[in-house]
Amino acid sequence: MPSEPAARLISPGELAPGPINSHTAVIRPGVHTIHTAGQVGSDINGKTSSSYPEQIKQALANLEACLLAAGASPRDIVKLTYYIVNYDPKNRPHAEIIPKWLKGLRPVTTLVPVPALASPDYLFEIEAVAAVRDPSTLPAFIRPPLKSVANVDVVVVGAGLSGLQAAYDVQKAGYSCVVLEARDRVGGKTWTVPINGGKGGMDVGAAWINSVNQSRMWALAQRFGLETVEQNVKGDAMSQEAGRFPFGALPNFSKEDQDNLAMVRDKFEEFCHTVDIHSPWAHKASFNGQSVADFVLSLGATPTTLSTVTIWTRAMLGKDPHEVSALFFLDYCKSGGGLLVMRSDTYAGGQHLRIRQGTQSFSKGLAAAMTPGSVLLSTPVRRIEQLGQWAAVTARDGTQIHCRKVIVSVPTPLYADIEFSPPLPATKAGLVSQLSLGFLAKVILVYKQPWWRARGFCGLTQSFQGPVSIARDTSVDIDGSYTMTCFCVGQSGIAWSALPTREARVAAVVKHIGEIYGSVGGPPPEPKEVLVQVWNEEEWSKGGPSPVMGPGVMEAHGQALREVFGAVHFVGTETSFEWKGYMEGAVRSGERGAEEVIEALSKEEKSLGLFQAKL
């Protein structure tokens, strides 16, 4: 299946191959072209290093920021022009730095020696032309008949954000790639369901991004023309146990409990920043081997503080504190900039922006930007067999694809549903058996009006008792969609899920919200519509939002999380170094997996003497 990226790079046989470049670029129809200004080695504060290599690195970082702001990335570059002051053929650090930055991409390049640039401090300047596919010009993904054996370079298992990003990057590098998805849709835990008779949509899975430290998601939002909705924080928050309190403040517990909670919160923040996100298993601290509950109690937590921490782990992981490794939780928080950032609903926080069109638009946009027909739906993978230089991926319906590399993008515990031949190594198998998924259910109450705002509340709600542990205002006012999303998570969510019918579950949530808010303005109105999504009842998810390690698992098995197994590579939000459990983490992990595969394929080709230009 030939890939069809936004541009085709050519190195004619009549010409000697360029050391780091192709000779010709052909931009295809239906493509946005992006031009940047020249970027120099000066940082945001105007500081310029005297080191030539450091100026090159800073200029490339500036160039990448320009591309991301335009909805592109370095992988989309088709032409580079760089200007070097007093060029010396014997001193060429750019020849090493630029290819590493391009990660296998070989765009058309022009080097221009110059006597000087705009400032005497500048030694290097670079500008780019990039090409990005316009999803609106392409047909969406399809499920073509494919019963016989097919051959491609790469097979991706799973069409969530991590798998789609990996597949997109692989195709951009010029390799053929197909995605096998078990569901009848793309998106994984990004799933937007219509409400209000189809006049709006609501995310029953992943819902939030921000524009500050989630650069990949923000770039995709710009690229796909998606509108953002700022999380409502106007008004008071509400605690079932402590009543109303100002948003951003501690609940109105006793002075002793408030001081204790602030101390524990600050200790979490302090300790999480001591963890190395690239090798957390090597961390040596007193809390190694402890659960979050053990760690909190060792700090002298009061029962109220422990109950508050329970809300944190339930909301963030779908687990109660005794089920979660302290080291894992601290690493998880560090990956998102810290506990305070990850839990924040304000600027730069984990819950700052939602997408008016729904977050499944990210997955649909990535799928549509790939070669038409690349995504095969309703095709769950049964077996991955490694056969020397090749691998065979077999679906339950008999579809079989031979490939050179495989990228598995399903949640780590679901590896157990795939037969690997040869079997996964003991380190990886041990990890798979020890990871588990939390209990995650969303109950979205749709109202005619946002009644909580009229009572002076922002919608942020918390309860120690459940079934609703936390709730947020998820309205899209411009569409007339007024909703409160209730999270039934962790052990209280499991107890709620034991109710025999959907009607009973809905009634329990509506009753709980009424109990919390009934004392301030009377019983809330009945919702006009209710959405219920229980991710643990999804065969291809089995919980969420992200796999969790119990006490001792990180120290014993954490190093195996991203380990490559022969021709098989592994991605997913839990494997990301940054923003684990979030869409940002999923996309970043997909990028990493694609980089691994592209580098491996490139090395194989070089060893065979192949010099084909790859995009």
Coordinates of C-alpha atoms in Angstrom, one line a residue:
M1 CA 0.0 0.0 0.0
P2 CA 2.0 3.1 -1.2
S3 CA 1.9 6.1 1.1
E4 CA 0.9 9.5 -0.2
P5 CA 2.3 12.2 2.0
A6 CA 1.8 15.9 1.4
A7 CA 5.0 16.1 -0.7
R8 CA 7.2 13.7 -2.5
L9 CA 11.0 14.0 -2.2
I10 CA 13.1 12.8 -5.2
S11 CA 16.8 12.1 -5.7
P12 CA 17.2 11.4 -9.4
G13 CA 19.5 8.5 -10.3
E14 CA 21.6 10.8 -12.5
L15 CA 22.7 12.7 -9.4
A16 CA 24.9 11.7 -6.5
P17 CA 22.8 11.3 -3.4
G18 CA 22.9 14.4 -1.1
P19 CA 24.6 13.7 2.2
I20 CA 21.5 14.9 4.2
N21 CA 19.1 16.1 1.6
S22 CA 17.0 15.2 -1.4
H23 CA 17.2 17.1 -4.7
T24 CA 13.6 17.7 -5.6
A25 CA 10.3 18.2 -3.8
V26 CA 6.9 17.8 -5.4
I27 CA 4.0 19.2 -3.3
R28 CA 0.7 17.3 -4.0
P29 CA -2.7 18.8 -4.5
G30 CA -4.9 19.6 -1.4
V31 CA -1.9 20.8 0.6
H32 CA -1.3 23.9 2.8
T33 CA 2.1 25.4 2.2
I34 CA 3.8 27.1 5.2
H35 CA 6.7 29.6 4.9
T36 CA 8.8 30.7 7.9
A37 CA 11.0 33.7 8.3
G38 CA 14.7 33.2 8.9
Q39 CA 15.4 32.0 12.5
V40 CA 18.6 32.8 14.3
G41 CA 20.3 31.4 17.5
S42 CA 18.7 34.0 19.8
D43 CA 16.3 32.9 22.6
I44 CA 13.1 34.5 23.8
N45 CA 15.1 36.9 25.9
G46 CA 17.3 38.0 23.1
K47 CA 20.3 36.1 24.4
T48 CA 22.7 34.7 21.8
S49 CA 25.3 32.1 22.6
S50 CA 28.8 32.7 21.3
S51 CA 29.0 29.0 20.4
Y52 CA 28.3 28.2 16.8
P53 CA 26.7 24.7 17.6
E54 CA 24.5 26.2 20.3
Q55 CA 23.3 28.9 17.9
I56 CA 22.3 26.1 15.4
K57 CA 20.4 24.3 18.1
Q58 CA 18.6 27.4 19.3
A59 CA 17.7 28.4 15.7
L60 CA 16.2 24.9 15.1
A61 CA 14.2 25.2 18.3
N62 CA 12.9 28.6 17.2
L63 CA 12.1 27.1 13.8
E64 CA 10.1 24.3 15.4
A65 CA 8.1 26.7 17.5
C66 CA 7.2 28.6 14.3
L67 CA 6.0 25.4 12.6
L68 CA 4.0 24.3 15.6
A69 CA 2.3 27.6 15.8
A70 CA 1.2 27.1 12.2
G71 CA -0.1 23.6 12.8
A72 CA 2.9 21.9 11.3
S73 CA 6.1 20.2 12.6
P74 CA 9.6 19.5 11.5
R75 CA 8.3 16.3 9.9
D76 CA 6.4 18.4 7.4
I77 CA 9.4 20.3 6.0
V78 CA 10.1 20.1 2.3
K79 CA 12.7 22.8 1.9
L80 CA 15.4 24.2 4.1
T81 CA 17.6 27.2 3.4
Y82 CA 20.3 28.0 5.9
Y83 CA 22.9 30.9 5.9
I84 CA 26.3 30.4 7.6
V85 CA 28.7 33.2 8.3
N86 CA 32.2 32.7 7.1
Y87 CA 31.4 29.1 6.1
D88 CA 34.4 26.7 6.6
P89 CA 34.0 23.2 4.9
K90 CA 36.3 21.8 7.6
N91 CA 34.0 23.0 10.4
R92 CA 30.5 21.7 9.7
P93 CA 28.6 21.1 13.0
H94 CA 25.4 21.7 11.2
A95 CA 25.9 18.5 9.2
E96 CA 25.5 16.5 12.4
I97 CA 23.0 18.7 14.3
I98 CA 20.4 19.2 11.5
P99 CA 20.0 15.5 10.5
K100 CA 19.6 14.6 14.1
W101 CA 16.9 17.2 14.5
L102 CA 15.2 16.0 11.2
K103 CA 15.2 12.4 12.5
G104 CA 15.5 10.7 9.1
L105 CA 13.7 13.4 7.0
R106 CA 15.7 14.4 3.9
P107 CA 14.1 17.7 2.6
V108 CA 15.5 19.7 -0.2
T109 CA 18.2 22.0 1.2
T110 CA 20.3 25.0 0.2
L111 CA 23.3 26.2 2.1
V112 CA 24.2 29.9 1.5
P113 CA 27.6 31.1 2.8
V114 CA 27.4 34.8 3.8
P115 CA 29.9 37.3 5.2
A116 CA 27.5 38.6 7.9
L117 CA 23.9 38.4 9.1
A118 CA 21.6 41.1 10.6
S119 CA 23.6 41.2 13.9
P120 CA 27.4 40.6 14.3
D121 CA 26.5 38.1 17.0
Y122 CA 24.6 35.9 14.6
L123 CA 26.5 33.0 13.0
F124 CA 23.6 30.9 11.6
E125 CA 20.1 31.5 10.2
I126 CA 17.6 29.0 8.8
E127 CA 14.2 29.2 7.1
A128 CA 11.8 26.5 6.0
V129 CA 8.9 25.7 3.7
A130 CA 6.6 23.0 5.0
A131 CA 3.6 21.2 3.5
V132 CA 0.6 19.9 5.4
R133 CA -2.3 17.8 4.1
D134 CA -5.7 19.5 4.3
P135 CA -8.0 16.9 5.9
S136 CA -11.1 18.6 4.3
T137 CA -9.8 17.5 0.8
L138 CA -9.5 13.8 1.7
P139 CA -12.0 11.0 2.1
A140 CA -12.2 9.7 5.7
F141 CA -10.8 6.3 6.7
I142 CA -12.5 3.3 5.3
R143 CA -12.7 -0.4 6.0
P144 CA -11.6 -2.0 2.6
P145 CA -11.9 -5.8 2.1
L146 CA -8.5 -7.3 2.8
K147 CA -8.7 -11.0 3.3
S148 CA -5.5 -12.1 1.6
V149 CA -2.0 -11.4 2.7
A150 CA -0.7 -7.9 2.2
N151 CA 2.8 -6.4 2.6
V152 CA 3.6 -3.0 4.1
D153 CA 6.5 -1.5 6.0
V154 CA 4.7 -0.9 9.2
V155 CA 1.5 -2.1 10.9
V156 CA 0.1 -0.1 13.8
V157 CA -2.3 -1.9 16.2
G158 CA -4.9 0.6 17.5
A159 CA -6.4 3.8 16.1
G160 CA -6.3 5.9 19.2
L161 CA -4.3 9.1 19.2
S162 CA -1.0 7.4 19.9
G163 CA -1.4 4.9 17.1
L164 CA -2.7 7.4 14.6
Q165 CA 0.1 9.9 15.3
A166 CA 2.7 7.1 14.9
A167 CA 1.1 6.0 11.6
Y168 CA 0.9 9.5 10.3
D169 CA 4.6 10.1 11.1
V170 CA 5.6 6.8 9.5
Q171 CA 3.7 7.7 6.3
K172 CA 5.2 11.2 6.3
A173 CA 8.6 9.5 6.3
G174 CA 7.7 7.7 3.1
Y175 CA 7.0 4.3 4.5
S176 CA 3.8 2.3 3.8
C177 CA 1.7 1.8 6.9
V178 CA -1.7 0.5 7.9
V179 CA -3.6 0.8 11.1
L180 CA -5.7 -2.1 12.5
E181 CA -8.5 -0.9 14.8
A182 CA -10.8 -3.3 16.8
R183 CA -13.6 -0.8 17.1
D184 CA -15.9 0.5 14.3
R185 CA -14.5 4.0 14.9
V186 CA -11.2 5.8 15.4
G187 CA -10.3 7.6 18.5
G188 CA -9.9 5.1 21.3
K189 CA -10.8 7.1 24.5
T190 CA -11.5 10.2 22.4
W191 CA -15.1 9.7 21.6
T192 CA -17.6 12.6 20.9
V193 CA -21.3 11.7 21.2
P194 CA -24.1 13.9 19.8
I195 CA -26.5 15.6 22.2
N196 CA -29.4 18.1 21.9
G197 CA -30.7 16.2 18.9
G198 CA -27.4 16.4 17.1
K199 CA -27.0 20.1 17.6
G200 CA -23.9 19.6 19.8
G201 CA -21.5 16.9 20.9
M202 CA -20.1 15.8 24.2
D203 CA -16.8 14.0 25.0
V204 CA -17.5 10.8 26.9
G205 CA -13.7 10.2 27.1
A206 CA -10.7 12.5 27.1
A207 CA -11.8 16.1 27.1
W208 CA -9.2 18.7 28.1
I209 CA -6.0 20.3 26.6
N210 CA -4.2 23.6 27.2
S211 CA -2.3 26.0 24.9
V212 CA 0.7 26.5 27.2
N213 CA 2.5 23.2 27.9
Q214 CA 0.6 20.8 25.7
S215 CA 2.2 21.9 22.5
R216 CA 1.3 18.8 20.4
M217 CA -2.4 19.1 21.1
W218 CA -2.5 22.8 20.7
A219 CA -0.7 22.5 17.3
L220 CA -3.3 19.8 16.2
A221 CA -6.1 22.1 17.3
Q222 CA -4.7 24.9 15.1
R223 CA -4.0 22.6 12.2
F224 CA -7.5 21.1 12.2
G225 CA -9.2 24.5 12.8
L226 CA -10.8 23.4 16.1
E227 CA -12.4 25.9 18.4
T228 CA -11.6 25.9 22.1
V229 CA -13.9 26.4 25.1
E230 CA -12.3 27.7 28.3
Q231 CA -13.2 25.8 31.4
N232 CA -15.6 27.8 33.5
V233 CA -14.1 28.8 36.9
K234 CA -16.5 31.7 37.6
G235 CA -18.2 31.2 40.9
D236 CA -17.7 29.0 44.0
A237 CA -16.8 25.3 44.1
M238 CA -18.9 22.9 46.1
S239 CA -18.0 20.1 48.6
Q240 CA -20.6 17.7 49.9
E241 CA -18.7 17.6 53.2
A242 CA -17.7 21.2 53.6
G243 CA -20.2 23.2 51.6
R244 CA -19.4 26.0 49.1
F245 CA -16.0 27.5 49.0
P246 CA -14.1 29.9 46.7
F247 CA -12.7 28.3 43.6
G248 CA -9.0 27.8 44.0
A249 CA -9.1 27.8 47.8
L250 CA -9.1 24.8 50.2
P251 CA -12.6 23.6 51.2
N252 CA -14.0 24.9 54.5
F253 CA -12.7 22.1 56.6
S254 CA -11.5 22.7 60.2
K255 CA -8.4 24.8 60.5
E256 CA -6.4 21.7 61.6
D257 CA -7.6 19.8 58.5
Q258 CA -6.9 22.7 56.2
D259 CA -3.4 23.1 57.5
N260 CA -2.8 19.3 57.3
L261 CA -4.1 19.1 53.7
A262 CA -2.0 22.1 52.6
M263 CA 1.1 20.4 54.1
V264 CA 0.4 17.1 52.3
R265 CA -0.4 18.8 49.0
D266 CA 2.9 20.8 49.2
K267 CA 4.9 17.6 50.1
F268 CA 3.4 15.9 47.0
E269 CA 4.4 18.9 44.9
E270 CA 7.9 18.9 46.4
F271 CA 8.6 15.2 46.1
C272 CA 7.2 14.8 42.6
H273 CA 9.8 17.2 41.3
T274 CA 12.6 15.1 42.6
V275 CA 11.6 12.2 40.3
D276 CA 13.5 11.7 37.0
I277 CA 10.7 11.1 34.5
H278 CA 13.2 9.3 32.2
S279 CA 14.2 6.7 34.8
P280 CA 11.8 6.9 37.8
W281 CA 12.4 3.3 38.7
A282 CA 16.0 4.3 39.8
H283 CA 14.6 6.8 42.3
K284 CA 15.8 6.1 45.8
A285 CA 13.5 7.5 48.5
S286 CA 11.7 6.5 51.7
F287 CA 8.5 6.1 49.8
N288 CA 9.8 3.4 47.5
G289 CA 7.5 0.3 47.7
Q290 CA 4.8 2.3 49.4
S291 CA 1.2 3.0 48.2
V292 CA -0.1 6.6 48.0
A293 CA -2.1 5.8 51.1
D294 CA 1.0 4.6 53.0
F295 CA 2.9 7.7 51.9
V296 CA 0.1 10.1 53.0
L297 CA -0.2 8.5 56.3
S298 CA 3.5 8.6 56.9
L299 CA 3.3 12.3 56.5
G300 CA 0.7 12.4 59.3
A301 CA -2.4 12.9 57.2
T302 CA -5.7 13.4 59.0
P303 CA -8.7 11.3 57.8
T304 CA -10.0 14.4 55.9
T305 CA -6.7 14.8 54.1
L306 CA -6.7 11.1 53.2
S307 CA -10.2 11.4 51.8
T308 CA -9.2 14.4 49.7
V309 CA -6.2 12.5 48.3
T310 CA -8.7 9.7 47.5
I311 CA -10.5 12.2 45.3
W312 CA -7.2 13.0 43.6
T313 CA -6.3 9.4 42.7
R314 CA -9.9 8.5 41.8
A315 CA -10.3 11.5 39.4
M316 CA -6.8 11.1 37.9
L317 CA -6.4 7.4 37.8
G318 CA -9.7 5.7 38.6
K319 CA -8.0 4.1 41.6
D320 CA -8.1 4.5 45.4
P321 CA -4.8 5.5 47.2
H322 CA -4.0 2.0 48.6
E323 CA -4.0 0.6 45.0
V324 CA -1.5 3.1 43.6
S325 CA 2.3 3.2 43.9
A326 CA 3.5 6.4 45.5
L327 CA 6.5 6.5 43.1
F328 CA 4.2 5.9 40.2
F329 CA 1.8 8.7 41.3
L330 CA 4.7 11.1 41.8
D331 CA 6.1 10.3 38.4
Y332 CA 2.7 10.7 36.9
C333 CA 2.3 14.1 38.4
K334 CA 5.8 15.2 37.4
S335 CA 5.0 14.2 33.8
G336 CA 2.3 16.9 33.7
G337 CA 4.4 19.7 35.4
G338 CA 3.4 18.7 39.0
L339 CA 0.3 17.9 41.0
L340 CA -0.9 21.5 41.1
V341 CA -0.6 22.0 37.3
M342 CA -2.1 18.6 36.5
R343 CA -5.2 19.2 38.7
S344 CA -5.7 22.8 37.7
D345 CA -8.6 24.1 35.6
T346 CA -7.0 27.4 34.9
Y347 CA -4.4 28.7 32.4
A348 CA -1.7 26.1 31.8
G349 CA -3.6 23.5 33.8
G350 CA -4.6 20.0 32.8
Q351 CA -8.3 21.0 32.5
H352 CA -8.1 24.4 31.0
L353 CA -9.5 24.1 27.4
R354 CA -12.1 21.8 25.8
I355 CA -12.9 21.4 22.1
R356 CA -16.2 22.7 20.8
Q357 CA -16.3 20.1 18.0
G358 CA -15.2 17.4 20.4
T359 CA -11.8 15.8 21.0
Q360 CA -12.5 12.9 18.6
S361 CA -11.9 15.5 15.9
F362 CA -8.2 15.1 16.6
S363 CA -8.3 11.4 15.8
K364 CA -10.6 11.9 12.8
G365 CA -8.3 14.6 11.5
L366 CA -5.2 12.5 11.8
A367 CA -6.9 9.5 10.2
A368 CA -8.1 11.7 7.3
A369 CA -4.7 13.2 6.8
M370 CA -3.2 9.7 6.1
T371 CA -3.3 7.8 2.8
P372 CA -6.9 6.9 2.1
G373 CA -7.8 3.4 3.1
S374 CA -4.9 3.2 5.7
V375 CA -7.2 2.6 8.7
L376 CA -9.0 -0.7 8.8
L377 CA -11.9 -0.6 11.3
S378 CA -13.5 -3.6 13.0
T379 CA -10.2 -5.5 12.7
P380 CA -9.1 -6.6 16.2
V381 CA -5.6 -8.1 16.2
R382 CA -5.3 -11.7 17.4
R383 CA -1.6 -12.6 16.8
I384 CA 1.8 -10.9 16.2
E385 CA 4.4 -13.3 14.9
Q386 CA 8.0 -12.3 14.2
L387 CA 9.6 -14.1 11.3
G388 CA 13.2 -13.1 11.0
Q389 CA 13.3 -9.8 9.1
W390 CA 9.5 -9.7 8.8
A391 CA 6.5 -9.9 11.1
A392 CA 3.0 -11.2 10.4
V393 CA 0.0 -9.5 12.1
T394 CA -3.2 -11.5 12.0
A395 CA -6.6 -10.2 12.8
R396 CA -9.5 -12.2 14.2
D397 CA -11.3 -12.3 10.9
G398 CA -8.2 -13.9 9.1
T399 CA -6.8 -10.7 7.7
Q400 CA -3.0 -11.0 7.7
I401 CA -0.4 -8.4 6.9
H402 CA 3.3 -8.9 6.6
C403 CA 5.4 -6.0 7.6
R404 CA 8.9 -5.0 8.7
K405 CA 7.9 -3.3 12.0
V406 CA 4.9 -3.3 14.3
I407 CA 3.8 -0.5 16.6
V408 CA 1.4 -1.6 19.4
S409 CA -0.7 1.3 20.7
V410 CA -3.3 -0.5 22.9
P411 CA -3.2 0.0 26.7
T412 CA -0.4 -2.2 28.2
P413 CA -2.7 -4.6 30.1
L414 CA -4.5 -5.4 26.8
Y415 CA -1.2 -6.9 25.5
A416 CA -2.5 -10.1 27.2
D417 CA -5.3 -10.3 24.6
I418 CA -2.7 -10.6 21.8
E419 CA -0.8 -13.8 21.1
F420 CA 2.9 -12.9 20.6
S421 CA 5.2 -15.4 18.9
P422 CA 7.8 -15.6 20.2
P423 CA 6.2 -14.7 23.6
L424 CA 6.9 -11.4 25.2
P425 CA 10.2 -11.4 27.2
A426 CA 9.8 -12.0 30.9
T427 CA 10.5 -8.3 31.8
K428 CA 7.6 -7.1 29.5
A429 CA 5.3 -10.0 30.4
G430 CA 5.9 -9.3 34.1
L431 CA 4.9 -5.6 33.6
V432 CA 1.8 -6.5 31.6
S433 CA 0.6 -8.8 34.4
Q434 CA 1.2 -6.1 37.1
L435 CA -0.4 -3.1 35.4
S436 CA -4.1 -2.5 35.8
L437 CA -6.7 0.0 34.6
G438 CA -8.8 2.1 37.0
F439 CA -12.6 2.3 37.1
L440 CA -13.7 5.2 34.9
A441 CA -17.3 6.2 34.2
K442 CA -18.7 9.5 33.0
V443 CA -22.3 10.5 33.5
I444 CA -23.1 13.6 31.6
L445 CA -26.3 15.5 32.7
V446 CA -27.7 17.7 30.0
Y447 CA -29.9 20.7 31.2
K448 CA -31.9 23.4 29.6
Q449 CA -30.0 26.0 31.5
P450 CA -26.8 26.0 33.7
W451 CA -28.7 26.2 36.9
W452 CA -25.5 26.1 39.1
R453 CA -24.3 29.3 37.7
A454 CA -27.5 31.1 38.7
R455 CA -26.7 30.0 42.3
G456 CA -23.2 31.4 42.1
F457 CA -21.3 28.1 41.4
C458 CA -18.7 27.3 38.8
G459 CA -19.8 23.6 38.7
L460 CA -16.7 22.1 40.2
T461 CA -18.0 19.6 42.7
Q462 CA -16.4 17.0 45.0
S463 CA -17.6 14.3 47.3
F464 CA -15.9 11.8 49.6
Q465 CA -19.0 9.6 49.5
G466 CA -19.8 9.0 45.9
P467 CA -21.1 7.8 43.6
V468 CA -19.9 11.1 42.1
S469 CA -16.4 11.8 43.2
I470 CA -16.0 15.0 41.1
A471 CA -18.0 16.9 38.6
R472 CA -17.3 19.8 36.3
D473 CA -19.3 22.3 34.1
T474 CA -18.7 21.0 30.5
S475 CA -21.1 23.3 28.8
V476 CA -20.7 24.7 25.3
D477 CA -22.7 27.9 25.6
I478 CA -22.4 28.9 22.0
D479 CA -24.2 25.7 21.0
G480 CA -26.8 26.0 23.8
S481 CA -25.4 22.8 25.4
Y482 CA -25.4 23.1 29.2
T483 CA -23.9 20.0 30.9
M484 CA -22.4 18.8 34.1
T485 CA -20.1 15.9 33.7
C486 CA -20.0 13.6 36.7
F487 CA -17.1 11.2 37.3
C488 CA -18.0 7.9 39.0
V489 CA -14.5 6.5 39.6
G490 CA -12.5 4.3 41.8
Q491 CA -14.1 2.1 44.5
S492 CA -17.2 4.3 44.8
G493 CA -17.6 4.0 41.1
I494 CA -17.3 0.2 41.2
A495 CA -20.0 0.1 43.9
W496 CA -22.2 2.4 41.7
S497 CA -21.7 0.1 38.7
A498 CA -23.2 -2.8 40.6
L499 CA -26.6 -1.2 40.3
P500 CA -28.7 -3.5 38.0
T501 CA -29.8 -1.1 35.3
R502 CA -28.8 2.1 33.4
E503 CA -31.9 3.8 34.9
A504 CA -30.8 3.0 38.4
R505 CA -27.3 4.3 37.7
V506 CA -28.7 7.5 36.3
A507 CA -31.1 7.9 39.2
A508 CA -28.3 7.5 41.7
V509 CA -26.2 10.2 40.1
V510 CA -29.1 12.7 39.7
K511 CA -30.0 12.0 43.4
H512 CA -26.4 12.6 44.5
I513 CA -26.1 16.0 42.7
G514 CA -29.5 16.9 44.3
E515 CA -28.2 16.0 47.7
I516 CA -25.0 18.2 47.3
Y517 CA -26.8 21.3 45.9
G518 CA -30.2 21.0 47.4
S519 CA -29.3 23.0 50.5
V520 CA -28.4 26.1 48.3
G521 CA -31.4 27.0 46.2
G522 CA -33.5 23.9 46.5
P523 CA -33.5 20.7 44.4
P524 CA -31.8 21.1 40.9
P525 CA -34.0 20.7 37.8
E526 CA -34.2 17.3 36.2
P527 CA -31.8 16.8 33.3
K528 CA -33.4 16.7 29.9
E529 CA -30.9 14.1 28.6
V530 CA -28.2 11.9 30.2
L531 CA -25.2 10.2 28.6
V532 CA -23.5 7.3 30.4
Q533 CA -20.2 5.9 29.4
V534 CA -18.6 3.1 31.5
W535 CA -15.1 2.5 30.1
N536 CA -14.6 -0.7 32.0
E537 CA -17.4 -2.2 30.1
E538 CA -15.7 -1.5 26.8
E539 CA -14.0 -4.7 25.5
W540 CA -11.2 -2.7 23.9
S541 CA -10.6 -0.3 26.8
K542 CA -11.4 -2.2 30.0
G543 CA -11.0 1.0 32.1
G544 CA -9.1 4.2 32.2
P545 CA -7.8 6.7 31.8
S546 CA -4.4 5.1 31.9
P547 CA -2.7 1.9 33.2
V548 CA -1.7 2.1 36.8
M549 CA 1.2 0.6 38.8
G550 CA 0.7 -0.7 42.3
P551 CA 3.3 -0.5 45.1
G552 CA 6.7 -1.9 44.0
V553 CA 5.8 -2.4 40.4
M554 CA 7.7 0.7 39.1
E555 CA 10.9 -0.3 40.9
A556 CA 10.7 -3.9 39.6
H557 CA 9.2 -3.6 36.1
G558 CA 9.1 0.1 35.1
Q559 CA 12.1 -0.1 32.8
A560 CA 10.3 -2.5 30.5
L561 CA 7.5 -0.1 29.7
R562 CA 9.0 1.3 26.5
E563 CA 11.4 -1.6 25.7
V564 CA 11.4 -2.7 22.1
F565 CA 10.8 -6.4 21.4
G566 CA 12.5 -7.3 18.2
A567 CA 10.4 -5.7 15.4
V568 CA 7.7 -4.7 17.9
H569 CA 7.5 -1.2 19.4
F570 CA 5.1 0.0 22.0
V571 CA 3.3 3.4 22.4
G572 CA 0.4 4.7 24.4
T573 CA -0.2 7.6 26.8
E574 CA 1.2 5.6 29.8
T575 CA 4.6 5.3 27.9
S576 CA 5.0 9.0 27.4
F577 CA 7.6 11.0 29.4
E578 CA 5.3 14.0 29.5
W579 CA 1.6 14.3 30.3
K580 CA 0.9 10.6 31.0
G581 CA -2.8 9.8 30.9
Y582 CA -3.6 12.8 28.7
M583 CA -4.1 13.2 25.0
E584 CA -0.8 15.1 24.9
G585 CA 1.0 12.1 26.3
A586 CA -0.7 9.8 23.7
V587 CA 0.5 12.0 20.8
R588 CA 4.0 12.4 22.2
S589 CA 4.3 8.6 22.6
G590 CA 3.1 8.1 19.0
E591 CA 5.9 10.4 17.9
R592 CA 8.4 8.5 19.9
G593 CA 7.3 5.1 18.4
A594 CA 7.4 6.5 14.9
E595 CA 10.9 7.9 15.5
E596 CA 12.1 4.5 16.7
V597 CA 10.7 2.7 13.7
I598 CA 11.9 5.2 11.1
E599 CA 15.4 5.1 12.6
A600 CA 15.4 1.3 12.6
L601 CA 14.2 1.1 9.0
S602 CA 16.7 3.7 7.9
K603 CA 19.5 1.7 9.4
E604 CA 18.3 -1.5 7.8
E605 CA 18.2 0.2 4.4
K606 CA 21.7 1.7 4.8
S607 CA 23.1 -1.7 5.8
L608 CA 21.6 -3.1 2.5
G609 CA 23.0 -0.2 0.5
L610 CA 19.7 1.4 -0.2
F611 CA 19.7 5.2 -0.7
Q612 CA 16.1 6.0 -1.5
A613 CA 14.9 9.4 -0.3
K614 CA 12.3 9.2 2.4
L615 CA 9.8 11.8 3.5

